[in-house]
Amino acid sequence: MRDMMGLMKQAQQMQQKMADMQAELDLIEVEGAAGGGMVTVTMTAKGALKGVKIDPSLMVPDEREILEDLIVAAANDARTRGERVMQERMAEVTKGLPIPPGMKLF
């Protein structure tokens, strides 16, 4: 019975850590880039878009598709970086807990 109480306490502590981590991820900003940094996108680690910067030399009407592709690539880069931050934070929260491999908590 004592083990069950300890497990419950661990679960409550993990819940609090997870809530704290979720709040922190709203504040962490990641940046993705494409086209050698000519397009950059800023997002929160949770994926909320915060800003887009485009080098003025890309503002050519006939090359709109290139610019659109670069924006998508930069957004995807930022999203990947945000996911990496999320995974790192999750590893800190769940350190020492017997979680089966491959199980996702977010």
XYZ file of N, CA and C in Angstrom:
318
model
N 0.819 -1.193 0.000
C 0.000 0.000 0.000
C 0.867 1.263 0.000
N 1.988 1.181 0.686
C 2.884 2.326 0.758
C 3.413 2.675 -0.644
N 3.680 1.638 -1.470
C 4.151 1.871 -2.829
C 3.091 2.601 -3.656
N 1.836 2.265 -3.427
C 0.747 2.906 -4.169
C 0.664 4.388 -3.824
N 0.845 4.728 -2.565
C 0.810 6.127 -2.151
C 1.975 6.896 -2.777
N 3.128 6.264 -2.805
C 4.300 6.892 -3.417
C 4.090 7.117 -4.903
N 3.470 6.150 -5.563
C 3.177 6.255 -6.989
C 2.183 7.386 -7.253
N 1.177 7.490 -6.383
C 0.182 8.559 -6.532
C 0.845 9.930 -6.361
N 1.740 10.026 -5.391
C 2.431 11.286 -5.152
C 3.298 11.646 -6.356
N 3.987 10.654 -6.927
C 4.805 10.876 -8.118
C 3.938 11.354 -9.281
N 2.769 10.758 -9.442
C 1.863 11.129 -10.527
C 1.397 12.572 -10.354
N 1.091 12.976 -9.134
C 0.665 14.356 -8.884
C 1.794 15.343 -9.166
N 3.001 14.973 -8.771
C 4.147 15.836 -9.034
C 4.380 15.967 -10.536
N 4.241 14.863 -11.256
C 4.432 14.896 -12.695
C 3.356 15.755 -13.351
N 2.127 15.669 -12.878
C 1.045 16.503 -13.418
C 1.369 17.981 -13.257
N 1.876 18.359 -12.106
C 2.231 19.758 -11.869
C 3.377 20.180 -12.776
N 4.382 19.314 -12.905
C 5.511 19.622 -13.785
C 5.054 19.771 -15.235
N 4.110 18.919 -15.644
C 3.590 18.982 -17.014
C 2.851 20.305 -17.221
N 2.059 20.721 -16.261
C 1.328 21.987 -16.369
C 2.304 23.161 -16.446
N 3.334 23.118 -15.626
C 4.356 24.171 -15.651
C 5.063 24.197 -17.005
N 5.380 23.000 -17.526
C 6.063 22.906 -18.802
C 5.196 23.465 -19.934
N 3.908 23.148 -19.921
C 2.998 23.652 -20.959
C 2.959 25.175 -20.942
N 2.934 25.761 -19.765
C 2.927 27.224 -19.655
C 4.249 27.797 -20.167
N 5.337 27.125 -19.862
C 6.653 27.579 -20.309
C 6.770 27.518 -21.833
N 6.198 26.484 -22.448
C 6.287 26.331 -23.897
C 5.559 27.448 -24.638
N 4.592 28.072 -23.997
C 3.911 29.224 -24.597
C 4.848 30.436 -24.679
N 5.841 30.477 -23.812
C 6.747 31.623 -23.744
C 8.021 31.432 -24.562
N 8.386 30.186 -24.818
C 9.617 29.906 -25.565
C 9.369 30.138 -27.047
N 10.235 30.936 -27.653
C 10.123 31.193 -29.080
C 11.255 30.498 -29.823
N 10.919 29.912 -30.967
C 11.899 29.274 -31.835
C 11.822 29.951 -33.194
N 12.924 29.905 -33.903
C 12.965 30.543 -35.212
C 13.361 29.514 -36.252
N 12.675 29.531 -37.364
C 13.003 28.680 -38.493
C 13.414 29.555 -39.648
N 14.270 29.008 -40.520
C 14.756 29.807 -41.648
C 14.773 28.979 -42.915
N 14.720 29.681 -44.035
C 14.812 29.043 -45.348
C 15.475 30.030 -46.301
N 15.966 29.493 -47.414
C 16.600 30.362 -48.406
C 17.832 31.043 -47.866
N 18.616 30.324 -47.090
C 19.825 30.921 -46.532
C 19.549 32.044 -45.559
N 18.398 31.994 -44.899
C 18.039 33.009 -43.913
C 17.293 34.192 -44.508
N 16.945 34.088 -45.783
C 16.222 35.191 -46.419
C 14.765 35.249 -45.961
N 14.259 34.116 -45.467
C 12.922 34.071 -44.875
C 13.070 33.433 -43.504
N 12.583 34.113 -42.476
C 12.591 33.545 -41.129
C 11.187 33.616 -40.548
N 10.868 32.601 -39.769
C 9.561 32.508 -39.121
C 9.806 32.293 -37.637
N 9.093 33.033 -36.804
C 9.182 32.889 -35.352
C 7.868 32.299 -34.851
N 7.991 31.249 -34.011
C 6.830 30.571 -33.423
C 7.101 30.307 -31.960
N 6.031 30.048 -31.216
C 6.229 29.536 -29.865
C 6.562 28.054 -30.003
N 7.090 27.464 -28.953
C 7.413 26.038 -28.989
C 6.153 25.193 -29.173
N 4.995 25.777 -28.892
C 3.731 25.062 -29.093
C 3.192 25.228 -30.510
N 3.841 26.070 -31.331
C 3.447 26.190 -32.724
C 2.632 27.409 -33.088
N 2.466 28.347 -32.178
C 1.735 29.574 -32.505
C 2.659 30.513 -33.273
N 2.247 30.923 -34.456
C 3.042 31.798 -35.303
C 3.110 33.196 -34.693
N 4.336 33.718 -34.546
C 4.531 35.035 -33.942
C 5.000 36.079 -34.956
N 5.736 35.641 -35.985
C 6.235 36.623 -36.932
C 6.886 35.989 -38.146
N 6.932 36.767 -39.232
C 7.571 36.351 -40.478
C 8.425 37.518 -40.954
N 9.676 37.239 -41.319
C 10.558 38.260 -41.886
C 10.987 37.793 -43.270
N 10.872 38.686 -44.244
C 11.202 38.360 -45.622
C 12.195 39.398 -46.141
N 13.303 38.920 -46.669
C 14.290 39.815 -47.267
C 13.631 40.544 -48.440
N 13.772 41.866 -48.518
C 13.120 42.632 -49.581
C 13.487 42.178 -51.002
N 14.654 41.587 -51.165
C 15.058 41.153 -52.508
C 14.178 40.028 -53.046
N 13.408 39.397 -52.162
C 12.510 38.316 -52.597
C 11.149 38.823 -53.068
N 10.917 40.116 -52.949
C 9.617 40.689 -53.320
C 9.539 40.967 -54.823
N 9.628 39.910 -55.592
C 9.551 40.002 -57.052
C 8.228 39.357 -57.473
N 7.326 40.129 -58.078
C 5.999 39.600 -58.422
C 6.015 38.296 -59.230
N 6.953 38.162 -60.147
C 6.984 36.962 -60.985
C 7.517 35.736 -60.246
N 8.075 35.927 -59.064
C 8.652 34.816 -58.301
C 7.882 34.552 -57.011
N 6.603 34.829 -57.051
C 5.752 34.659 -55.873
C 5.789 33.231 -55.339
N 5.776 32.235 -56.219
C 5.770 30.834 -55.779
C 7.018 30.484 -54.987
N 8.146 31.032 -55.399
C 9.394 30.779 -54.670
C 9.270 31.309 -53.243
N 8.766 32.521 -53.114
C 8.585 33.119 -51.793
C 7.617 32.300 -50.946
N 6.522 31.871 -51.533
C 5.545 31.056 -50.807
C 6.179 29.761 -50.310
N 6.984 29.127 -51.168
C 7.659 27.886 -50.775
C 8.650 28.127 -49.641
N 9.357 29.248 -49.694
C 10.318 29.567 -48.641
C 9.622 29.822 -47.307
N 8.464 30.456 -47.340
C 7.710 30.694 -46.107
C 7.268 29.372 -45.496
N 6.771 28.461 -46.332
C 6.355 27.141 -45.836
C 7.561 26.396 -45.258
N 8.694 26.434 -45.962
C 9.894 25.742 -45.479
C 10.366 26.325 -44.148
N 10.342 27.645 -44.013
C 10.768 28.281 -42.763
C 9.818 27.930 -41.619
N 8.518 27.889 -41.911
C 7.531 27.515 -40.885
C 7.743 26.073 -40.442
N 8.002 25.200 -41.385
C 8.255 23.805 -41.037
C 9.533 23.660 -40.207
N 10.548 24.430 -40.537
C 11.790 24.418 -39.771
C 11.542 24.879 -38.337
N 10.778 25.950 -38.185
C 10.453 26.457 -36.838
C 9.648 25.427 -36.053
N 8.684 24.779 -36.725
C 7.858 23.772 -36.054
C 8.730 22.614 -35.567
N 9.668 22.169 -36.405
C 10.576 21.086 -36.016
C 11.411 21.481 -34.805
N 11.900 22.710 -34.810
C 12.695 23.182 -33.664
C 11.836 23.256 -32.400
N 10.599 23.685 -32.552
C 9.684 23.738 -31.411
C 9.398 22.362 -30.845
N 9.214 21.391 -31.735
C 8.976 20.015 -31.283
C 10.188 19.475 -30.542
N 11.377 19.823 -31.013
C 12.599 19.374 -30.345
C 12.676 19.947 -28.934
N 12.349 21.227 -28.788
C 12.344 21.864 -27.459
C 11.323 21.167 -26.563
N 10.149 20.890 -27.128
C 9.090 20.220 -26.376
C 9.564 18.845 -25.877
N 10.216 18.087 -26.742
C 10.706 16.762 -26.363
C 11.772 16.851 -25.277
N 12.649 17.853 -25.391
C 13.686 18.029 -24.367
C 13.061 18.342 -23.012
N 12.071 19.222 -23.003
C 11.401 19.578 -21.746
C 10.655 18.369 -21.177
N 10.026 17.601 -22.059
C 9.283 16.417 -21.618
C 10.236 15.398 -20.996
N 11.411 15.241 -21.582
C 12.391 14.300 -21.032
C 12.802 14.717 -19.618
N 12.906 16.024 -19.386
C 13.246 16.513 -18.052
C 12.140 16.197 -17.050
N 10.894 16.365 -17.485
C 9.744 16.154 -16.598
C 9.585 14.680 -16.249
N 9.785 13.809 -17.219
C 9.515 12.381 -17.011
C 10.756 11.588 -16.606
N 11.871 12.270 -16.376
C 13.109 11.584 -16.002
C 12.880 10.696 -14.777
N 13.269 9.442 -14.894
C 13.150 8.521 -13.777
C 11.826 7.795 -13.678
N 10.859 8.144 -14.527
C 9.572 7.462 -14.482
C 9.567 6.314 -15.487
N 8.966 5.192 -15.123
C 8.947 4.025 -16.014
C 7.882 4.173 -17.118
N 8.194 4.981 -18.120
C 7.255 5.198 -19.228
C 7.693 4.304 -20.393
N 6.774 3.525 -20.953
C 7.121 2.639 -22.051
C 7.685 3.417 -23.250
N 8.680 2.853 -23.958
C 9.260 3.521 -25.123
C 8.173 3.815 -26.178
N 8.261 4.982 -26.771
C 7.304 5.349 -27.813
C 6.029 5.993 -27.322
N 5.775 5.943 -26.021
C 4.552 6.543 -25.478
C 4.693 8.050 -25.464
N 3.698 8.752 -26.013
C 3.741 10.216 -26.041
C 2.752 10.764 -25.022
N 3.207 11.773 -24.271
C 2.366 12.366 -23.238
C 1.834 13.732 -23.638
N 2.139 14.196 -24.823
C 1.636 15.502 -25.259
C 1.090 15.415 -26.629
